[in-house]
Tab-separated table of C-alpha atoms and ligand atoms in Angstrom:
chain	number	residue	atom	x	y	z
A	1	UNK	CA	-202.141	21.381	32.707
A	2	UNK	CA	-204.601	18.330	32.834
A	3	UNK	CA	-203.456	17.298	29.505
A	4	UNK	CA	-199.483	17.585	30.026
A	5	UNK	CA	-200.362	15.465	32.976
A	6	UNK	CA	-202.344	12.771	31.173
A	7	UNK	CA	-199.319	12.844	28.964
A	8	UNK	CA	-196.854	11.604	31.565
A	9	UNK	CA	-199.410	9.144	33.186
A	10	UNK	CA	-199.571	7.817	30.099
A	11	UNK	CA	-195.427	7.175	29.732
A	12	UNK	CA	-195.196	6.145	33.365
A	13	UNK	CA	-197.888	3.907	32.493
A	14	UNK	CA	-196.716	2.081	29.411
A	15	UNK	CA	-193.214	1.391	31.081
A	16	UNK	CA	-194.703	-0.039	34.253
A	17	UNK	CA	-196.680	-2.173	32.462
A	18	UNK	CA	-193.718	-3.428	30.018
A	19	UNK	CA	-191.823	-4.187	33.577
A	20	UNK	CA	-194.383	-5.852	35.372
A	21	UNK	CA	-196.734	-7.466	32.958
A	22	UNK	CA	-196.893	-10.848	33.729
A	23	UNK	CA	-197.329	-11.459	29.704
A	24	UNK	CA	-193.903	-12.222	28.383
A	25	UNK	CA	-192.079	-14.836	26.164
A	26	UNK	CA	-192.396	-18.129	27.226
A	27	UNK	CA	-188.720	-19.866	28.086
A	28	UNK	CA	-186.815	-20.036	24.895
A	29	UNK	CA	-186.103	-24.127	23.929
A	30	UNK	CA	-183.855	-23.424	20.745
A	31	UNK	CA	-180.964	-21.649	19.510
A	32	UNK	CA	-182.323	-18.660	18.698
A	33	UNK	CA	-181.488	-16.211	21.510
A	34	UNK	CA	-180.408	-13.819	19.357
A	35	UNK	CA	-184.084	-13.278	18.157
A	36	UNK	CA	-184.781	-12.434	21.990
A	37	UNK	CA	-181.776	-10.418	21.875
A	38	UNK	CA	-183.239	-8.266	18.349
A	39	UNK	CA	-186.589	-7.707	19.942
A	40	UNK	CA	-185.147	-6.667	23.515
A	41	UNK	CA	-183.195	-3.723	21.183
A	42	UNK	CA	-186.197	-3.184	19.721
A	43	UNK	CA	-188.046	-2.959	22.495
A	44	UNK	CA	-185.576	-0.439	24.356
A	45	UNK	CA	-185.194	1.752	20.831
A	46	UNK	CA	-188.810	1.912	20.882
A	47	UNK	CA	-189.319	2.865	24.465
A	48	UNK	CA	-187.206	5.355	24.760
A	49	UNK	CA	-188.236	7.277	21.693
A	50	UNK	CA	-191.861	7.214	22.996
A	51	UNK	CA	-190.915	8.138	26.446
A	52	UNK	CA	-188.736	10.799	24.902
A	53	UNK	CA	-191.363	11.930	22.988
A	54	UNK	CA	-194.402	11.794	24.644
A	55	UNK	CA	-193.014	13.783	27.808
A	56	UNK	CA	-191.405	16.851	25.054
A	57	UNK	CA	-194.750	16.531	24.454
A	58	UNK	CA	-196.275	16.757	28.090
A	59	UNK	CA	-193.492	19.712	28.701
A	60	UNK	CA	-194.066	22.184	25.282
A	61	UNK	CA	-198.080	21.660	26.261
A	62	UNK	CA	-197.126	23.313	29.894
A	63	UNK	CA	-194.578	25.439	29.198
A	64	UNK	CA	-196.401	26.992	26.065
A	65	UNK	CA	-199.311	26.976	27.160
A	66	UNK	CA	-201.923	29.942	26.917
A	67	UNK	CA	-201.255	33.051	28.567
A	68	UNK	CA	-202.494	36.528	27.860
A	69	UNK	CA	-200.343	38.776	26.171
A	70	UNK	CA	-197.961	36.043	24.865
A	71	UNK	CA	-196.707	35.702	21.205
A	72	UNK	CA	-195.365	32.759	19.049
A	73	UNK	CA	-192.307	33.325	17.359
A	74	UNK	CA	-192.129	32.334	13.720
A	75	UNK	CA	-189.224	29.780	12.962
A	76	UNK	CA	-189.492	28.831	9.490
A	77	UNK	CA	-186.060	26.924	9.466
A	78	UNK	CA	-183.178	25.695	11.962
A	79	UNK	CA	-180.624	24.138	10.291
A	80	UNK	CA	-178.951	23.176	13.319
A	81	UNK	CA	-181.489	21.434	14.642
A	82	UNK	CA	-182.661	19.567	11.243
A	83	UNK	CA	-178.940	17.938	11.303
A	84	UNK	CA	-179.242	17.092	14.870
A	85	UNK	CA	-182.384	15.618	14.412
A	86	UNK	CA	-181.760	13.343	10.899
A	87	UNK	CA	-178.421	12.240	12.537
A	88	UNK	CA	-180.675	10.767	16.186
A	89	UNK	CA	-182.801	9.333	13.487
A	90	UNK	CA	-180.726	7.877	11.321
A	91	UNK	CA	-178.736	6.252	14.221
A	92	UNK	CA	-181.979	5.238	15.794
A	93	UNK	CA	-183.139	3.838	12.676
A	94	UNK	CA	-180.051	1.745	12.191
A	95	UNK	CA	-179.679	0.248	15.709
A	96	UNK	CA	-183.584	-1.238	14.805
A	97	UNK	CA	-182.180	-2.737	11.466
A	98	UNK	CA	-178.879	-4.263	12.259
A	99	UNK	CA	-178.941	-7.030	14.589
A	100	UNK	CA	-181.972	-8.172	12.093
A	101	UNK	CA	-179.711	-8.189	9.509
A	102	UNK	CA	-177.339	-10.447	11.198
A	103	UNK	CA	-179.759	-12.740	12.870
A	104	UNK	CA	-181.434	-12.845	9.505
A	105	UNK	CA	-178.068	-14.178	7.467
A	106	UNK	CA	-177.674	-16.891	10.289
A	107	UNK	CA	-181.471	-17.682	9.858
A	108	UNK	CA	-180.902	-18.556	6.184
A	109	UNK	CA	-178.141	-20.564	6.138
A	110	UNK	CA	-178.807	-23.676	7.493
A	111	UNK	CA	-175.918	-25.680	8.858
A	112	UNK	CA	-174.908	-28.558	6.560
A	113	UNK	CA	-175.445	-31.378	9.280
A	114	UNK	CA	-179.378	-30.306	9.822
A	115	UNK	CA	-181.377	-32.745	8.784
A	116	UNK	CA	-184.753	-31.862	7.278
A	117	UNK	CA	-188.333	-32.283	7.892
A	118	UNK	CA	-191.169	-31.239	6.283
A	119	UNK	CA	-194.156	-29.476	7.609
A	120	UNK	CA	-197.399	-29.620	5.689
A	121	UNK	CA	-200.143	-27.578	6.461
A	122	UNK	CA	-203.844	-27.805	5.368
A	123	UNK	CA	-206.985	-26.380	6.638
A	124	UNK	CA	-206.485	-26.599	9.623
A	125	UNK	CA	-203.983	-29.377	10.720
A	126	UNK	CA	-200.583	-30.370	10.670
A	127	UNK	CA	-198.736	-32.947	8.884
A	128	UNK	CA	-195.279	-34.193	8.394
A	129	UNK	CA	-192.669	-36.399	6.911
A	130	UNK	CA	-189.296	-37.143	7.333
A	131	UNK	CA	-186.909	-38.916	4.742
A	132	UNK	CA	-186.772	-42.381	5.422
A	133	UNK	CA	-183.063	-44.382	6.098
A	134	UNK	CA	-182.031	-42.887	2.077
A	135	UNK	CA	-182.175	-39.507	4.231
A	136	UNK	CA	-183.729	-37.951	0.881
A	137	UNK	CA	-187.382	-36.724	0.697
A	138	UNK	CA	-189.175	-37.727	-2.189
A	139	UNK	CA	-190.605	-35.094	-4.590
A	140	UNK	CA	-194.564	-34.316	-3.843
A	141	UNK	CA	-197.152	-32.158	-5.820
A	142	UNK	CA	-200.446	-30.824	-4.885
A	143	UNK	CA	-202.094	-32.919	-7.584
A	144	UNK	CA	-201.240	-35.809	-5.988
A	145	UNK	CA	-203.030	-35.178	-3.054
A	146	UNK	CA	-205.930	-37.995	-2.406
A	147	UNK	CA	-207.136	-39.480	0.646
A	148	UNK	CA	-204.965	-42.122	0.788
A	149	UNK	CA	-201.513	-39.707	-0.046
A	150	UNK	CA	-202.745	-36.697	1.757
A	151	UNK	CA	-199.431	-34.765	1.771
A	152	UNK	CA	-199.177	-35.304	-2.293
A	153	UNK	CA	-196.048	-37.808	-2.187
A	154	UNK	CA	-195.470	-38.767	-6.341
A	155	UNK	CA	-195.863	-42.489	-6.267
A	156	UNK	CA	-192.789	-42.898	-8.769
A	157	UNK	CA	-190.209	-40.888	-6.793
A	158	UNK	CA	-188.237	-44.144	-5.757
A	159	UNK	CA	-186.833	-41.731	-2.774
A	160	UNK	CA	-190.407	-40.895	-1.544
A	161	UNK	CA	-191.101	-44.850	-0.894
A	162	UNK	CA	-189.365	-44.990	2.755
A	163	UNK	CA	-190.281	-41.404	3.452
A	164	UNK	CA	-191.823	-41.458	6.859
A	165	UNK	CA	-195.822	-40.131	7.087
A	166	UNK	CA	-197.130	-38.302	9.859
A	167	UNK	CA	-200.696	-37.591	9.190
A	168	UNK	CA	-202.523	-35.016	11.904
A	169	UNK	CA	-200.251	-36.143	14.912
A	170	UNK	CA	-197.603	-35.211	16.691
A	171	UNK	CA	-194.210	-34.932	15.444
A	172	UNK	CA	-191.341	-35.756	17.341
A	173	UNK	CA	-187.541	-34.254	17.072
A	174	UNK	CA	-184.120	-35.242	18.742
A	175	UNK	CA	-182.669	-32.539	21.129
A	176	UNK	CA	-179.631	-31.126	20.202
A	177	UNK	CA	-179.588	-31.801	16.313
A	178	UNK	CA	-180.203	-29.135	13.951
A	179	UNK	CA	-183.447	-29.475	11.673
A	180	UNK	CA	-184.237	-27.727	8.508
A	181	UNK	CA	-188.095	-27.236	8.964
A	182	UNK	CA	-189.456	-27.359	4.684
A	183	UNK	CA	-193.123	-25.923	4.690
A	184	UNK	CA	-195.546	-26.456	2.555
A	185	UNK	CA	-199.062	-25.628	2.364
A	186	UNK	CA	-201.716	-27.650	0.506
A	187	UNK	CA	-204.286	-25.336	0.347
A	188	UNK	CA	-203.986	-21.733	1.844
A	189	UNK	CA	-201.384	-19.664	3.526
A	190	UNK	CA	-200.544	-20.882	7.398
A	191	UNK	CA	-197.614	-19.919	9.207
A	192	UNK	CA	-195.522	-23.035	11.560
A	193	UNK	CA	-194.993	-21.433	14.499
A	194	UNK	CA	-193.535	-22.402	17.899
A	195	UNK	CA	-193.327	-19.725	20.407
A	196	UNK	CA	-190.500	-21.386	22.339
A	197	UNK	CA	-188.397	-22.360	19.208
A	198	UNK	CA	-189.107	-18.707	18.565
A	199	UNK	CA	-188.908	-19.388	14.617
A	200	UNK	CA	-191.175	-19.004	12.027
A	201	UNK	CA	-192.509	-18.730	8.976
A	202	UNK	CA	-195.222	-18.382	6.348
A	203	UNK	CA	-196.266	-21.662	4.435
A	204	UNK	CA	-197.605	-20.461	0.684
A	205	UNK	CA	-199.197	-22.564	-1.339
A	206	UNK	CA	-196.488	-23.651	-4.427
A	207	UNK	CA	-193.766	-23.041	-2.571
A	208	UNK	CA	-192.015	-24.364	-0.698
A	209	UNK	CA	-190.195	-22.486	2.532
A	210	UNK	CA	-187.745	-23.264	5.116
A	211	UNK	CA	-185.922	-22.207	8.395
A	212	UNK	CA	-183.627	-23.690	10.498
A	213	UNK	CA	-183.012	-24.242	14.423
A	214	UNK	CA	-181.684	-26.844	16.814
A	215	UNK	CA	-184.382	-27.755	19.963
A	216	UNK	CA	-182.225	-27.359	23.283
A	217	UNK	CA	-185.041	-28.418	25.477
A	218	UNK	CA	-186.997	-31.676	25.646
A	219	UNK	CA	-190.166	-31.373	25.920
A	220	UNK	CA	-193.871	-30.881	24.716
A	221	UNK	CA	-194.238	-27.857	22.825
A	222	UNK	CA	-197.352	-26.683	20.910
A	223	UNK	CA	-197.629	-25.645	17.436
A	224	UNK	CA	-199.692	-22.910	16.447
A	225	UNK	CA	-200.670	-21.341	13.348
A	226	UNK	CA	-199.558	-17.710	12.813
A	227	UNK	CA	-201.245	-16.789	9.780
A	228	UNK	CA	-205.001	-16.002	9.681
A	229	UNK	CA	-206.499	-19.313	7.334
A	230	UNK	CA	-209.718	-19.638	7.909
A	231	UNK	CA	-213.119	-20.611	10.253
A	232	UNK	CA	-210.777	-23.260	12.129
A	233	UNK	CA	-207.942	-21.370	12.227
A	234	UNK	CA	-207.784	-20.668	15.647
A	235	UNK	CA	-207.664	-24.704	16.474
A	236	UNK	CA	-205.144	-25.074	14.272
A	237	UNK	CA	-202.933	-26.618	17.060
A	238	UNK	CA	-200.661	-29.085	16.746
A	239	UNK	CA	-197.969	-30.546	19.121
A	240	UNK	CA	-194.210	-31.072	18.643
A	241	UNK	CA	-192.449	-33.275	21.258
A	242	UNK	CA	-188.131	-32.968	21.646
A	243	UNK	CA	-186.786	-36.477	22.721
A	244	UNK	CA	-183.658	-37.695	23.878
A	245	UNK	CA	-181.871	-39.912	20.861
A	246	UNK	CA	-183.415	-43.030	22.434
A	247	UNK	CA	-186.768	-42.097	22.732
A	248	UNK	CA	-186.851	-40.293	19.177
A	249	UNK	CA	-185.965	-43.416	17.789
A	250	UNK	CA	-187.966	-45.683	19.557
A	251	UNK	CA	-190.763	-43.286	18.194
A	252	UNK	CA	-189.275	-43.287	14.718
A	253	UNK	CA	-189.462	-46.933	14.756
A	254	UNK	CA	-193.578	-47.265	15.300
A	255	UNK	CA	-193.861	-44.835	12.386
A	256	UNK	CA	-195.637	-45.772	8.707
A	257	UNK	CA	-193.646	-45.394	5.452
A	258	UNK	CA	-194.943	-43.927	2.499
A	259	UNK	CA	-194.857	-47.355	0.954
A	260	UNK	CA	-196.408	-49.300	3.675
A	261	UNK	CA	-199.841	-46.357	3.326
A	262	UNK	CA	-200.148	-46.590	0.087
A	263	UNK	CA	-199.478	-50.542	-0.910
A	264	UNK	CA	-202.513	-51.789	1.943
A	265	UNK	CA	-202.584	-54.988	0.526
A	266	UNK	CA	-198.598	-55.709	1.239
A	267	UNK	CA	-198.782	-54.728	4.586
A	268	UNK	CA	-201.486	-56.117	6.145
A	269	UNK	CA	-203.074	-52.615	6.944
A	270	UNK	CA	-205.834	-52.401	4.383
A	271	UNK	CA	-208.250	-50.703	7.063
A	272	UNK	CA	-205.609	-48.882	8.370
A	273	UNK	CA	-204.988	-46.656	5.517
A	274	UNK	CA	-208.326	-45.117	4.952
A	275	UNK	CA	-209.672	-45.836	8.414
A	276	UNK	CA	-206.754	-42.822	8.952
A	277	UNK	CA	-208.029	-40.561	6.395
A	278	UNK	CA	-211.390	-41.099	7.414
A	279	UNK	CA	-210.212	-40.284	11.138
A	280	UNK	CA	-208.258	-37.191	10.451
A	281	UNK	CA	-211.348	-36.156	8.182
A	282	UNK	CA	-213.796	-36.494	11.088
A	283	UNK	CA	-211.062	-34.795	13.411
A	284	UNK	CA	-211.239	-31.589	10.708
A	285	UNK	CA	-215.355	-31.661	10.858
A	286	UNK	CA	-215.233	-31.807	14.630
A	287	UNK	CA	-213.134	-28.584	14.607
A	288	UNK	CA	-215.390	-26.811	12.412
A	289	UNK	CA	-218.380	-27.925	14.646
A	290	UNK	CA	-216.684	-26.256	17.582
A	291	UNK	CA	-215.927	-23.363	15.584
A	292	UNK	CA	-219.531	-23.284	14.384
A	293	UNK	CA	-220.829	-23.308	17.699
A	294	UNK	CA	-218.823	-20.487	19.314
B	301	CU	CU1	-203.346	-22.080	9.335
């Protein structure tokens, strides 16, 4: 009796929890509602199979429970109740896959007026770039990477030249424009995540990755790393701030070019360059000191 009771305390429990918690998504700032919309199904499916469960459970331990005199009766097979079972399953089982599915084909293909940015990440910040007024990226490679080119841009790539460098700061994105997010990781796997953009997605080393989504929100958001990458992972924060038009290109506008990091002596800049690396280097080894000294 005390155990078919624990049972349903257990059920009652769990779902007032789910309704009252006061943990629960933070508002959504994108497109992606439909990704609410999945894990809501999933959430319900879910539920209601462990609710459904748990309490058969609660009732067979009361009902059967032990009384003298009483015998089991053997049951080896029930057909009936197999096909009634796979059939709940299946159906079950298909509701949680579906609306993936869809979400997932709208996930991967990315409208053709997005325009793209790329996300680098290295132990443990973020970095960025965005193609420069040729709208193309140059190519990059890992090799490449020094102080003074930390995100690996090939000096020759005549489209990498205008390519706009954020090194460890924040990025900034128009509202209402669709971005193609390109991750790449320099050294181990991280994961660009925004919990109010609500995509995401790993960032491996060689590859490179993408998603897609358009920020309806402006706003300061905070980027987080969702992949486990090491002693500073869990400072791996970074911030991502949705402008109007005018402010996002005021901001463009104070950005460095590729060109204008790596040519010092052109520019005028030539302790800006590695005074940056050398700042974004101390920024790391103050991480790992707080880390250190949890
Ligand atoms: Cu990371």
């Amino acid at each position: 009796m005390a155990v078919a009771l624990v049972l349903v305390l257990i059920v009652v429990g769990s779902v007032l929890f789910h309704l009252l918690s006061p943990w629960w998504w933070k508002p959504i700032a994108s497109n992606w509602g439909y990704i609410d919309n999945t894990i809501s199904i999933t959430f319900w499916i879910t539920g209601v199979v462990f609710a459904a469960v748990v309490l058969f459970m609660a009732y067979c331990v009361f009902r059967f429970r032990h009384r003298e005199g009483n015998r089991a009766a053997y049951e080896p097979e029930n057909k009936r109740l197999e096909s009634w079972l796979t059939i709940v399953t299946a159906v079950g089982v298909t509701a949680l896959l579906v609306p993936g599915l869809f979400v997932w084909s709208q996930f991967v293909n990315v409208p053709s007026d997005a325009t793209v940015v790329e996300v680098v990440g290295q132990q443990w910040q973020w970095s960025f770039r965005l193609p420069g007024k040729d709208g193309k990226l140059g190519r990059s490679d890992t090799r490449e990477v020094t102080a003074d080119n930390p995100l690996g841009v090939i000096a020759g790539d005549p489209n990498g030249q205008d390519d706009v460098v954020v090194e460890a700061a924040d990025l900034h994105l128009p509202v209402g424009k669709p971005v193609k997010m390109l991750l790449r990781s320099i050294d181990v796997l991280h994961d660009f995540y925004v919990p109010e953009f609500r995509a995401k997605m790993d960032m491996i080393p060689g590859s490179v990755t993408y998603f897609w989504f358009t920020p309806t929100k402006t706003g300061t958001f905070q980027v987080l790393c969702a992949e486990l990458c090491g002693q500073g992972h869990p400072l791996m924060n970074g911030i991502v701030i949705v402008d109007t038009e005018q402010d996002y290109v005021a901001w463009l506008d104070q950005q460095q070019t590729f060109a204008q990091l790596s040519a010092p002596q052109q520019t005028g800049s030539a302790q800006q360059a590695p005074g940056k690396a050398t700042a974004s280097a101390l920024k790391v080894a103050a991480k790992l000191e707080t880390v250190g000294s949890r």
